[in-house]
Every structure is written in structure tokens, then in C-alpha cells.
């Protein structure tokens, strides 16, 4: 019996020794997981936005979404407008306006959004939508993405062009 007691005690001591490194290993893995989770949640991934462009084939609207960096207030709308003016990522969609069209300014006052675009919009180039269709699609994108805007005023080189109520 003494032999069995010695063996049992030796086995218990051995398991205590093995248990220590296991616990340290489990704690280390848990700590790595928590640190990576905190970094993942703390990192700003941005916001998902929907963009609508006219289809080349049918003339209907194609929808695509993009992840844009998080911004607040007018900067968010300005970033959205800049991305909208870059055009679609898919081949079977038309850009809203001619290539090279950029926003000179974009700001809000109350429930009105004011957008000033460059005169490149007036030059029909590439496979862009017609100007009036482009303006309608532009307005529709802004109003559906930012429903707080009841009115969109578009200017071309500081000259009033299009007003929507």
C-alpha cells in the first residue's frame, strides 16, 4: 500500500506541475484574444453607404455599396458626394457625370444641401448619363442616403442650376 500511496502522490505532484503551464498558456491565449478584440472594436472601419448608378444595358439603376471612413456632419456628406462623383466600380454602370467632374464645395444649411460642381459636368464625355438624368440620380442618391435634406441646390461654377424641393 505504501507503494501505491507514493505513486499516487507522485502523480498528483506531476499533474500540479503540468497544470501550471497549462493555466499560463490558457491565460496567455485569452489575453491575446481580448487584446485583439479590443483593437478590432476600437479601430474605425467606417460606414457602409449605398450608391445608385444607371445601368448601361437597361437604363435602370444598379446598386453598389462602399465602405467610407466615418466622418461627422458636413464632412460625411462631402465625402459621400466626392465618392459619388468618382463613378461606379462595376463595368456595366454609367458614371453620373462626365469624367473629371468634382465638387468645389458642399455644405448644408438647415435642411438644404448646397453643392457646387465644376463645369466638366456640362461636357458630355465617356459613357456618362445624360445631364438631366445625372442630376436626378445625383439628387436621388443624396436624398435616400441622407433623408434629412429636403432640398438640394446644385451649382456649376458658382452659378445656380438646379433646385429640388
Short mmCIF file of N, CA and C in Angstrom, two decimals:
data_model
loop_
_atom_site.label_atom_id
_atom_site.label_comp_id
_atom_site.label_asym_id
_atom_site.label_seq_id
_atom_site.Cartn_x
_atom_site.Cartn_y
_atom_site.Cartn_z
N UNK A 1 0.80 -1.19 0.00
CA UNK A 1 0.00 0.00 0.00
C UNK A 1 0.85 1.26 0.00
N UNK A 2 1.96 1.20 0.63
CA UNK A 2 2.83 2.36 0.66
C UNK A 2 3.32 2.68 -0.75
N UNK A 3 3.53 1.68 -1.52
CA UNK A 3 3.99 1.89 -2.89
C UNK A 3 2.91 2.61 -3.68
N UNK A 4 1.67 2.22 -3.48
CA UNK A 4 0.57 2.86 -4.19
C UNK A 4 0.42 4.30 -3.74
N UNK A 5 0.58 4.56 -2.44
CA UNK A 5 0.46 5.93 -1.95
C UNK A 5 1.54 6.82 -2.53
N UNK A 6 2.74 6.29 -2.64
CA UNK A 6 3.84 7.06 -3.20
C UNK A 6 3.56 7.36 -4.67
N UNK A 7 3.08 6.40 -5.40
CA UNK A 7 2.78 6.61 -6.80
C UNK A 7 1.65 7.61 -6.98
N UNK A 8 0.62 7.52 -6.16
CA UNK A 8 -0.50 8.45 -6.25
C UNK A 8 -0.03 9.87 -5.94
N UNK A 9 0.80 10.01 -4.91
CA UNK A 9 1.32 11.32 -4.56
C UNK A 9 2.23 11.87 -5.65
N UNK A 10 3.03 11.01 -6.24
CA UNK A 10 3.90 11.44 -7.33
C UNK A 10 3.07 11.88 -8.54
N UNK A 11 2.01 11.16 -8.82
CA UNK A 11 1.13 11.52 -9.95
C UNK A 11 0.45 12.85 -9.67
N UNK A 12 -0.01 13.07 -8.44
CA UNK A 12 -0.64 14.35 -8.08
C UNK A 12 0.35 15.50 -8.23
N UNK A 13 1.59 15.29 -7.80
CA UNK A 13 2.61 16.32 -7.95
C UNK A 13 2.89 16.60 -9.43
N UNK A 14 2.94 15.55 -10.20
CA UNK A 14 3.19 15.69 -11.63
C UNK A 14 2.05 16.47 -12.30
N UNK A 15 0.80 16.19 -11.94
CA UNK A 15 -0.32 16.92 -12.53
C UNK A 15 -0.32 18.39 -12.10
N UNK A 16 0.14 18.64 -10.87
CA UNK A 16 0.22 20.03 -10.43
C UNK A 16 1.25 20.78 -11.26
N UNK A 17 2.36 20.14 -11.55
CA UNK A 17 3.39 20.77 -12.36
C UNK A 17 2.89 21.01 -13.79
N UNK A 18 2.20 20.06 -14.34
CA UNK A 18 1.70 20.20 -15.71
C UNK A 18 0.56 21.23 -15.75
N UNK A 19 -0.24 21.28 -14.71
CA UNK A 19 -1.38 22.19 -14.68
C UNK A 19 -0.92 23.64 -14.70
N UNK A 20 0.15 23.97 -14.07
CA UNK A 20 0.66 25.34 -14.03
C UNK A 20 0.92 25.89 -15.43
N UNK A 21 1.72 25.23 -16.26
CA UNK A 21 1.96 25.73 -17.61
C UNK A 21 0.69 25.77 -18.47
N UNK A 22 -0.21 24.83 -18.23
CA UNK A 22 -1.48 24.86 -18.98
C UNK A 22 -2.27 26.11 -18.65
N UNK A 23 -2.33 26.43 -17.38
CA UNK A 23 -3.05 27.64 -16.97
C UNK A 23 -2.41 28.88 -17.57
N UNK A 24 -1.10 28.95 -17.52
CA UNK A 24 -0.40 30.10 -18.09
C UNK A 24 -0.67 30.19 -19.59
N UNK A 25 -0.64 29.05 -20.25
CA UNK A 25 -0.91 29.02 -21.69
C UNK A 25 -2.34 29.48 -21.99
N UNK A 26 -3.31 28.98 -21.22
CA UNK A 26 -4.71 29.40 -21.42
C UNK A 26 -4.91 30.88 -21.13
N UNK A 27 -4.29 31.38 -20.09
CA UNK A 27 -4.39 32.80 -19.76
C UNK A 27 -3.75 33.64 -20.86
N UNK A 28 -2.62 33.20 -21.39
CA UNK A 28 -1.95 33.94 -22.46
C UNK A 28 -2.83 33.98 -23.72
N UNK A 29 -3.44 32.86 -24.07
CA UNK A 29 -4.33 32.84 -25.25
C UNK A 29 -5.54 33.74 -25.02
N UNK A 30 -6.12 33.69 -23.83
CA UNK A 30 -7.26 34.55 -23.52
C UNK A 30 -6.87 36.03 -23.57
N UNK A 31 -5.68 36.36 -23.06
CA UNK A 31 -5.21 37.75 -23.08
C UNK A 31 -4.99 38.22 -24.51
N UNK A 32 -4.39 37.38 -25.34
CA UNK A 32 -4.18 37.73 -26.75
C UNK A 32 -5.52 37.94 -27.45
N UNK A 33 -6.48 37.08 -27.17
CA UNK A 33 -7.81 37.22 -27.77
C UNK A 33 -8.47 38.52 -27.34
N UNK A 34 -8.42 38.84 -26.06
CA UNK A 34 -9.04 40.08 -25.57
C UNK A 34 -8.36 41.32 -26.16
N UNK A 35 -7.05 41.31 -26.24
CA UNK A 35 -6.34 42.45 -26.81
C UNK A 35 -6.71 42.63 -28.28
N UNK A 36 -6.74 41.53 -29.02
CA UNK A 36 -7.11 41.64 -30.44
C UNK A 36 -8.56 42.07 -30.61
N UNK A 37 -9.45 41.62 -29.74
CA UNK A 37 -10.86 42.04 -29.80
C UNK A 37 -10.99 43.54 -29.51
N UNK A 38 -10.28 44.02 -28.52
CA UNK A 38 -10.33 45.46 -28.19
C UNK A 38 -9.78 46.29 -29.33
N UNK A 39 -8.67 45.86 -29.93
CA UNK A 39 -8.09 46.60 -31.06
C UNK A 39 -9.06 46.58 -32.24
N UNK A 40 -9.69 45.44 -32.50
CA UNK A 40 -10.65 45.33 -33.60
C UNK A 40 -11.84 46.27 -33.39
N UNK A 41 -12.38 46.30 -32.19
CA UNK A 41 -13.54 47.15 -31.91
C UNK A 41 -13.17 48.62 -31.85
N UNK A 42 -11.97 48.92 -31.43
CA UNK A 42 -11.54 50.32 -31.33
C UNK A 42 -11.21 50.92 -32.69
N UNK A 43 -10.77 50.09 -33.61
CA UNK A 43 -10.40 50.58 -34.93
C UNK A 43 -11.65 51.00 -35.69
N UNK A 44 -11.61 52.19 -36.28
CA UNK A 44 -12.75 52.69 -37.03
C UNK A 44 -12.73 52.07 -38.42
N UNK A 45 -13.74 51.29 -38.70
CA UNK A 45 -13.82 50.64 -40.01
C UNK A 45 -14.58 51.49 -41.01
N UNK A 46 -15.32 52.45 -40.54
CA UNK A 46 -16.09 53.28 -41.45
C UNK A 46 -17.55 52.90 -41.46
N UNK A 47 -18.26 53.49 -42.39
CA UNK A 47 -19.69 53.26 -42.52
C UNK A 47 -19.99 52.75 -43.92
N UNK A 48 -21.04 51.98 -44.01
CA UNK A 48 -21.45 51.41 -45.29
C UNK A 48 -22.47 52.34 -45.94
N UNK A 49 -22.22 52.70 -47.19
CA UNK A 49 -23.11 53.58 -47.95
C UNK A 49 -23.52 52.92 -49.25
N UNK A 50 -24.73 53.22 -49.67
CA UNK A 50 -25.26 52.68 -50.93
C UNK A 50 -25.17 53.75 -52.01
N UNK A 51 -24.74 53.34 -53.20
CA UNK A 51 -24.63 54.22 -54.36
C UNK A 51 -25.47 53.62 -55.48
N UNK A 52 -26.18 54.48 -56.19
CA UNK A 52 -27.00 54.05 -57.32
C UNK A 52 -26.48 54.70 -58.59
N UNK A 53 -26.28 53.87 -59.61
CA UNK A 53 -25.82 54.35 -60.91
C UNK A 53 -26.70 53.75 -61.99
N UNK A 54 -26.79 54.44 -63.11
CA UNK A 54 -27.60 53.97 -64.22
C UNK A 54 -26.91 52.80 -64.92
N UNK A 55 -27.70 51.78 -65.26
CA UNK A 55 -27.17 50.62 -65.96
C UNK A 55 -26.92 50.95 -67.43
N UNK A 56 -25.85 50.41 -67.99
CA UNK A 56 -25.53 50.60 -69.40
C UNK A 56 -26.54 49.85 -70.26
N UNK A 57 -26.95 48.68 -69.84
CA UNK A 57 -27.81 47.82 -70.63
C UNK A 57 -29.27 48.23 -70.61
N UNK A 58 -29.84 48.37 -69.41
CA UNK A 58 -31.28 48.56 -69.31
C UNK A 58 -31.71 49.98 -68.97
N UNK A 59 -30.81 50.80 -68.50
CA UNK A 59 -31.18 52.15 -68.09
C UNK A 59 -31.72 52.20 -66.67
N UNK A 60 -31.95 51.04 -66.07
CA UNK A 60 -32.40 51.01 -64.68
C UNK A 60 -31.21 51.30 -63.77
N UNK A 61 -31.48 51.41 -62.49
CA UNK A 61 -30.41 51.73 -61.55
C UNK A 61 -29.74 50.48 -61.00
N UNK A 62 -28.43 50.46 -61.05
CA UNK A 62 -27.64 49.43 -60.38
C UNK A 62 -27.25 49.96 -59.02
N UNK A 63 -27.22 49.08 -58.05
CA UNK A 63 -26.87 49.47 -56.69
C UNK A 63 -25.55 48.83 -56.31
N UNK A 64 -24.68 49.63 -55.71
CA UNK A 64 -23.44 49.09 -55.15
C UNK A 64 -23.20 49.77 -53.82
N UNK A 65 -22.51 49.09 -52.94
CA UNK A 65 -22.21 49.69 -51.64
C UNK A 65 -20.71 49.78 -51.46
N UNK A 66 -20.35 50.80 -50.69
CA UNK A 66 -18.93 51.05 -50.40
C UNK A 66 -18.77 51.38 -48.93
N UNK A 67 -17.61 51.08 -48.43
CA UNK A 67 -17.27 51.39 -47.05
C UNK A 67 -16.45 52.67 -47.05
N UNK A 68 -16.97 53.72 -46.43
CA UNK A 68 -16.28 55.01 -46.37
C UNK A 68 -15.87 55.29 -44.93
N UNK A 69 -14.77 56.01 -44.74
CA UNK A 69 -14.35 56.35 -43.38
C UNK A 69 -15.43 57.14 -42.65
N UNK A 70 -15.51 56.93 -41.36
CA UNK A 70 -16.52 57.63 -40.55
C UNK A 70 -16.16 59.10 -40.41
N UNK A 71 -17.10 59.95 -40.68
CA UNK A 71 -16.96 61.40 -40.51
C UNK A 71 -18.24 61.92 -39.86
N UNK A 72 -18.20 63.15 -39.43
CA UNK A 72 -19.38 63.76 -38.80
C UNK A 72 -19.85 64.96 -39.60
N UNK A 73 -21.16 65.18 -39.58
CA UNK A 73 -21.77 66.37 -40.16
C UNK A 73 -21.53 66.53 -41.65
N UNK A 74 -21.15 67.74 -42.04
CA UNK A 74 -20.99 68.08 -43.45
C UNK A 74 -19.83 67.32 -44.09
N UNK A 75 -18.84 66.94 -43.32
CA UNK A 75 -17.72 66.19 -43.87
C UNK A 75 -18.18 64.83 -44.39
N UNK A 76 -19.16 64.25 -43.71
CA UNK A 76 -19.69 62.95 -44.13
C UNK A 76 -20.37 63.08 -45.49
N UNK A 77 -21.18 64.13 -45.66
CA UNK A 77 -21.88 64.35 -46.93
C UNK A 77 -20.89 64.69 -48.03
N UNK A 78 -19.90 65.52 -47.72
CA UNK A 78 -18.89 65.90 -48.69
C UNK A 78 -18.10 64.68 -49.18
N UNK A 79 -17.75 63.79 -48.27
CA UNK A 79 -17.05 62.57 -48.64
C UNK A 79 -17.93 61.69 -49.52
N UNK A 80 -19.22 61.60 -49.19
CA UNK A 80 -20.16 60.82 -49.99
C UNK A 80 -20.28 61.39 -51.40
N UNK A 81 -20.40 62.72 -51.51
CA UNK A 81 -20.52 63.37 -52.82
C UNK A 81 -19.26 63.14 -53.65
N UNK A 82 -18.09 63.26 -53.03
CA UNK A 82 -16.84 63.01 -53.77
C UNK A 82 -16.78 61.58 -54.29
N UNK A 83 -17.20 60.64 -53.47
CA UNK A 83 -17.18 59.23 -53.88
C UNK A 83 -18.22 58.98 -54.98
N UNK A 84 -19.35 59.65 -54.90
CA UNK A 84 -20.40 59.52 -55.92
C UNK A 84 -19.92 60.05 -57.26
N UNK A 85 -19.17 61.15 -57.23
CA UNK A 85 -18.67 61.75 -58.47
C UNK A 85 -17.55 60.92 -59.11
N UNK A 86 -16.90 60.07 -58.33
CA UNK A 86 -15.87 59.19 -58.90
C UNK A 86 -16.47 58.18 -59.86
N UNK A 87 -17.73 57.85 -59.64
CA UNK A 87 -18.40 56.92 -60.55
C UNK A 87 -18.46 55.51 -60.01
N UNK A 88 -19.06 54.62 -60.80
CA UNK A 88 -19.26 53.24 -60.33
C UNK A 88 -17.98 52.42 -60.41
N UNK A 89 -17.98 51.35 -59.64
CA UNK A 89 -16.86 50.41 -59.68
C UNK A 89 -17.13 49.30 -60.69
N UNK A 90 -18.39 49.05 -60.98
CA UNK A 90 -18.74 47.98 -61.91
C UNK A 90 -18.70 48.48 -63.34
N UNK A 91 -18.41 47.59 -64.25
CA UNK A 91 -18.27 47.96 -65.66
C UNK A 91 -19.62 48.24 -66.33
N UNK A 92 -20.67 47.62 -65.86
CA UNK A 92 -21.96 47.73 -66.53
C UNK A 92 -22.81 48.89 -66.00
N UNK A 93 -22.19 49.83 -65.34
CA UNK A 93 -22.90 51.01 -64.83
C UNK A 93 -22.26 52.26 -65.41
N UNK A 94 -23.10 53.28 -65.62
CA UNK A 94 -22.61 54.56 -66.14
C UNK A 94 -22.23 55.50 -65.00
N UNK A 95 -21.20 56.30 -65.22
CA UNK A 95 -20.94 57.37 -64.24
C UNK A 95 -22.08 58.39 -64.30
N UNK A 96 -22.31 59.07 -63.22
CA UNK A 96 -23.41 60.04 -63.18
C UNK A 96 -23.11 61.23 -64.08
N UNK A 97 -21.88 61.75 -63.99
CA UNK A 97 -21.47 62.90 -64.78
C UNK A 97 -20.21 62.57 -65.56
N UNK A 98 -19.81 63.47 -66.43
CA UNK A 98 -18.60 63.29 -67.25
C UNK A 98 -17.37 63.12 -66.35
N UNK A 99 -16.38 62.38 -66.84
CA UNK A 99 -15.16 62.22 -66.05
C UNK A 99 -14.51 63.57 -65.76
N UNK A 100 -13.99 63.71 -64.57
CA UNK A 100 -13.32 64.95 -64.18
C UNK A 100 -14.22 65.89 -63.40
N UNK A 101 -15.51 65.61 -63.31
CA UNK A 101 -16.41 66.46 -62.53
C UNK A 101 -16.08 66.31 -61.06
N UNK A 102 -15.89 67.44 -60.39
CA UNK A 102 -15.54 67.44 -58.97
C UNK A 102 -16.44 68.42 -58.23
N UNK A 103 -16.52 68.23 -56.93
CA UNK A 103 -17.28 69.15 -56.09
C UNK A 103 -16.33 70.25 -55.60
N UNK A 104 -16.69 71.51 -55.90
CA UNK A 104 -15.89 72.64 -55.42
C UNK A 104 -16.21 72.88 -53.95
N UNK A 105 -17.50 72.90 -53.62
CA UNK A 105 -17.90 72.95 -52.21
C UNK A 105 -19.18 72.16 -52.03
N UNK A 106 -19.38 71.79 -50.80
CA UNK A 106 -20.57 71.03 -50.42
C UNK A 106 -20.84 71.38 -48.96
N UNK A 107 -21.96 72.05 -48.70
CA UNK A 107 -22.28 72.37 -47.31
C UNK A 107 -23.79 72.36 -47.12
N UNK A 108 -24.17 72.32 -45.87
CA UNK A 108 -25.59 72.28 -45.53
C UNK A 108 -25.97 73.50 -44.72
N UNK A 109 -27.20 73.90 -44.91
CA UNK A 109 -27.78 74.96 -44.09
C UNK A 109 -29.22 74.54 -43.81
N UNK A 110 -29.47 74.17 -42.59
CA UNK A 110 -30.79 73.68 -42.24
C UNK A 110 -31.04 72.35 -42.93
N UNK A 111 -32.13 72.29 -43.68
CA UNK A 111 -32.49 71.06 -44.40
C UNK A 111 -32.17 71.16 -45.89
N UNK A 112 -31.26 72.09 -46.23
CA UNK A 112 -30.86 72.29 -47.62
C UNK A 112 -29.39 71.94 -47.77
N UNK A 113 -29.07 71.19 -48.83
CA UNK A 113 -27.69 70.87 -49.16
C UNK A 113 -27.30 71.66 -50.40
N UNK A 114 -26.19 72.37 -50.33
CA UNK A 114 -25.68 73.15 -51.45
C UNK A 114 -24.44 72.46 -51.99
N UNK A 115 -24.44 72.18 -53.29
CA UNK A 115 -23.31 71.52 -53.93
C UNK A 115 -22.90 72.33 -55.15
N UNK A 116 -21.62 72.69 -55.23
CA UNK A 116 -21.09 73.41 -56.38
C UNK A 116 -20.17 72.46 -57.13
N UNK A 117 -20.49 72.18 -58.39
CA UNK A 117 -19.72 71.25 -59.20
C UNK A 117 -18.94 72.01 -60.27
N UNK A 118 -17.87 71.40 -60.76
CA UNK A 118 -17.07 72.03 -61.81
C UNK A 118 -17.81 71.97 -63.14
N UNK A 119 -17.39 72.79 -64.09
CA UNK A 119 -18.06 72.85 -65.40
C UNK A 119 -17.79 71.63 -66.26
N UNK A 120 -16.95 70.71 -65.81
CA UNK A 120 -16.73 69.46 -66.54
C UNK A 120 -18.03 68.67 -66.68
N UNK A 121 -18.97 68.95 -65.81
CA UNK A 121 -20.28 68.30 -65.86
C UNK A 121 -20.99 68.56 -67.18
N UNK A 122 -20.79 69.73 -67.77
CA UNK A 122 -21.50 70.12 -68.99
C UNK A 122 -20.96 69.46 -70.25
N UNK A 123 -19.75 68.93 -70.18
CA UNK A 123 -19.14 68.28 -71.34
C UNK A 123 -19.57 66.83 -71.34
N UNK A 124 -20.27 66.42 -72.39
CA UNK A 124 -20.70 65.02 -72.49
C UNK A 124 -19.50 64.19 -72.90
N UNK A 125 -19.04 63.36 -71.98
CA UNK A 125 -17.86 62.56 -72.27
C UNK A 125 -18.00 61.15 -71.75
N UNK A 126 -17.28 60.27 -72.37
CA UNK A 126 -17.31 58.87 -71.94
C UNK A 126 -18.69 58.27 -72.11
N UNK A 127 -19.06 57.46 -71.18
CA UNK A 127 -20.33 56.78 -71.28
C UNK A 127 -21.25 57.25 -70.16
N UNK A 128 -21.08 58.52 -69.74
CA UNK A 128 -21.84 59.10 -68.64
C UNK A 128 -23.31 59.25 -68.99
N UNK A 129 -24.13 59.34 -67.96
CA UNK A 129 -25.56 59.56 -68.13
C UNK A 129 -25.81 60.95 -68.72
N UNK A 130 -26.99 61.16 -69.29
CA UNK A 130 -27.36 62.50 -69.75
C UNK A 130 -27.34 63.44 -68.54
N UNK A 131 -27.16 64.72 -68.80
CA UNK A 131 -27.00 65.69 -67.71
C UNK A 131 -28.23 65.71 -66.81
N UNK A 132 -29.42 65.76 -67.38
CA UNK A 132 -30.64 65.82 -66.56
C UNK A 132 -30.84 64.52 -65.79
N UNK A 133 -30.59 63.38 -66.43
CA UNK A 133 -30.70 62.10 -65.72
C UNK A 133 -29.65 62.02 -64.62
N UNK A 134 -28.46 62.50 -64.91
CA UNK A 134 -27.39 62.51 -63.92
C UNK A 134 -27.75 63.35 -62.71
N UNK A 135 -28.37 64.51 -62.97
CA UNK A 135 -28.79 65.36 -61.85
C UNK A 135 -29.86 64.67 -61.01
N UNK A 136 -30.79 63.98 -61.66
CA UNK A 136 -31.84 63.26 -60.93
C UNK A 136 -31.24 62.13 -60.10
N UNK A 137 -30.31 61.38 -60.68
CA UNK A 137 -29.68 60.28 -59.95
C UNK A 137 -28.83 60.82 -58.80
N UNK A 138 -28.14 61.92 -59.04
CA UNK A 138 -27.34 62.56 -58.01
C UNK A 138 -28.22 62.97 -56.83
N UNK A 139 -29.33 63.64 -57.14
CA UNK A 139 -30.27 64.08 -56.11
C UNK A 139 -30.87 62.89 -55.37
N UNK A 140 -31.24 61.83 -56.12
CA UNK A 140 -31.84 60.65 -55.51
C UNK A 140 -30.86 59.99 -54.55
N UNK A 141 -29.60 59.87 -54.93
CA UNK A 141 -28.58 59.28 -54.06
C UNK A 141 -28.47 60.04 -52.75
N UNK A 142 -28.40 61.35 -52.84
CA UNK A 142 -28.23 62.17 -51.64
C UNK A 142 -29.46 62.08 -50.74
N UNK A 143 -30.64 62.19 -51.33
CA UNK A 143 -31.86 62.19 -50.53
C UNK A 143 -32.13 60.83 -49.88
N UNK A 144 -31.80 59.75 -50.56
CA UNK A 144 -32.03 58.43 -49.96
C UNK A 144 -30.99 58.10 -48.89
N UNK A 145 -29.79 58.58 -49.09
CA UNK A 145 -28.74 58.31 -48.11
C UNK A 145 -28.84 59.23 -46.91
N UNK A 146 -29.21 60.48 -47.15
CA UNK A 146 -29.33 61.48 -46.08
C UNK A 146 -30.74 62.07 -46.13
N UNK A 147 -31.71 61.39 -45.55
CA UNK A 147 -33.11 61.83 -45.67
C UNK A 147 -33.41 63.16 -44.96
N UNK A 148 -32.48 63.68 -44.18
CA UNK A 148 -32.74 64.95 -43.50
C UNK A 148 -32.77 66.13 -44.48
N UNK A 149 -32.19 65.94 -45.68
CA UNK A 149 -32.18 67.03 -46.66
C UNK A 149 -33.48 67.02 -47.45
N UNK A 150 -34.21 68.09 -47.33
CA UNK A 150 -35.48 68.22 -48.06
C UNK A 150 -35.27 68.94 -49.39
N UNK A 151 -34.17 69.64 -49.52
CA UNK A 151 -33.89 70.42 -50.72
C UNK A 151 -32.41 70.27 -51.07
N UNK A 152 -32.14 70.12 -52.37
CA UNK A 152 -30.76 70.04 -52.86
C UNK A 152 -30.58 71.12 -53.92
N UNK A 153 -29.62 71.99 -53.72
CA UNK A 153 -29.33 73.04 -54.70
C UNK A 153 -27.97 72.76 -55.31
N UNK A 154 -27.97 72.63 -56.64
CA UNK A 154 -26.74 72.33 -57.35
C UNK A 154 -26.31 73.55 -58.15
N UNK A 155 -25.03 73.88 -58.05
CA UNK A 155 -24.44 75.00 -58.77
C UNK A 155 -23.33 74.46 -59.66
N UNK A 156 -23.13 75.13 -60.80
CA UNK A 156 -21.99 74.81 -61.66
C UNK A 156 -21.15 76.07 -61.75
N UNK A 157 -19.93 75.98 -61.24
CA UNK A 157 -19.02 77.13 -61.18
C UNK A 157 -19.72 78.36 -60.59
N UNK A 158 -20.33 78.18 -59.44
CA UNK A 158 -20.99 79.24 -58.66
C UNK A 158 -22.23 79.83 -59.32
N UNK A 159 -22.76 79.18 -60.34
CA UNK A 159 -23.99 79.66 -60.96
C UNK A 159 -25.09 78.66 -60.67
N UNK A 160 -26.20 79.16 -60.13
CA UNK A 160 -27.31 78.29 -59.78
C UNK A 160 -27.83 77.52 -60.99
N UNK A 161 -28.07 76.23 -60.82
CA UNK A 161 -28.51 75.43 -61.94
C UNK A 161 -29.78 74.69 -61.64
N UNK A 162 -29.82 74.02 -60.53
CA UNK A 162 -30.88 73.06 -60.30
C UNK A 162 -31.32 73.13 -58.85
N UNK A 163 -32.62 73.22 -58.64
CA UNK A 163 -33.17 73.32 -57.32
C UNK A 163 -34.29 72.31 -57.19
N UNK A 164 -34.29 71.53 -56.12
CA UNK A 164 -35.30 70.50 -55.94
C UNK A 164 -35.92 70.65 -54.55
N UNK A 165 -37.25 70.64 -54.50
CA UNK A 165 -37.95 70.74 -53.22
C UNK A 165 -38.43 69.38 -52.80
#
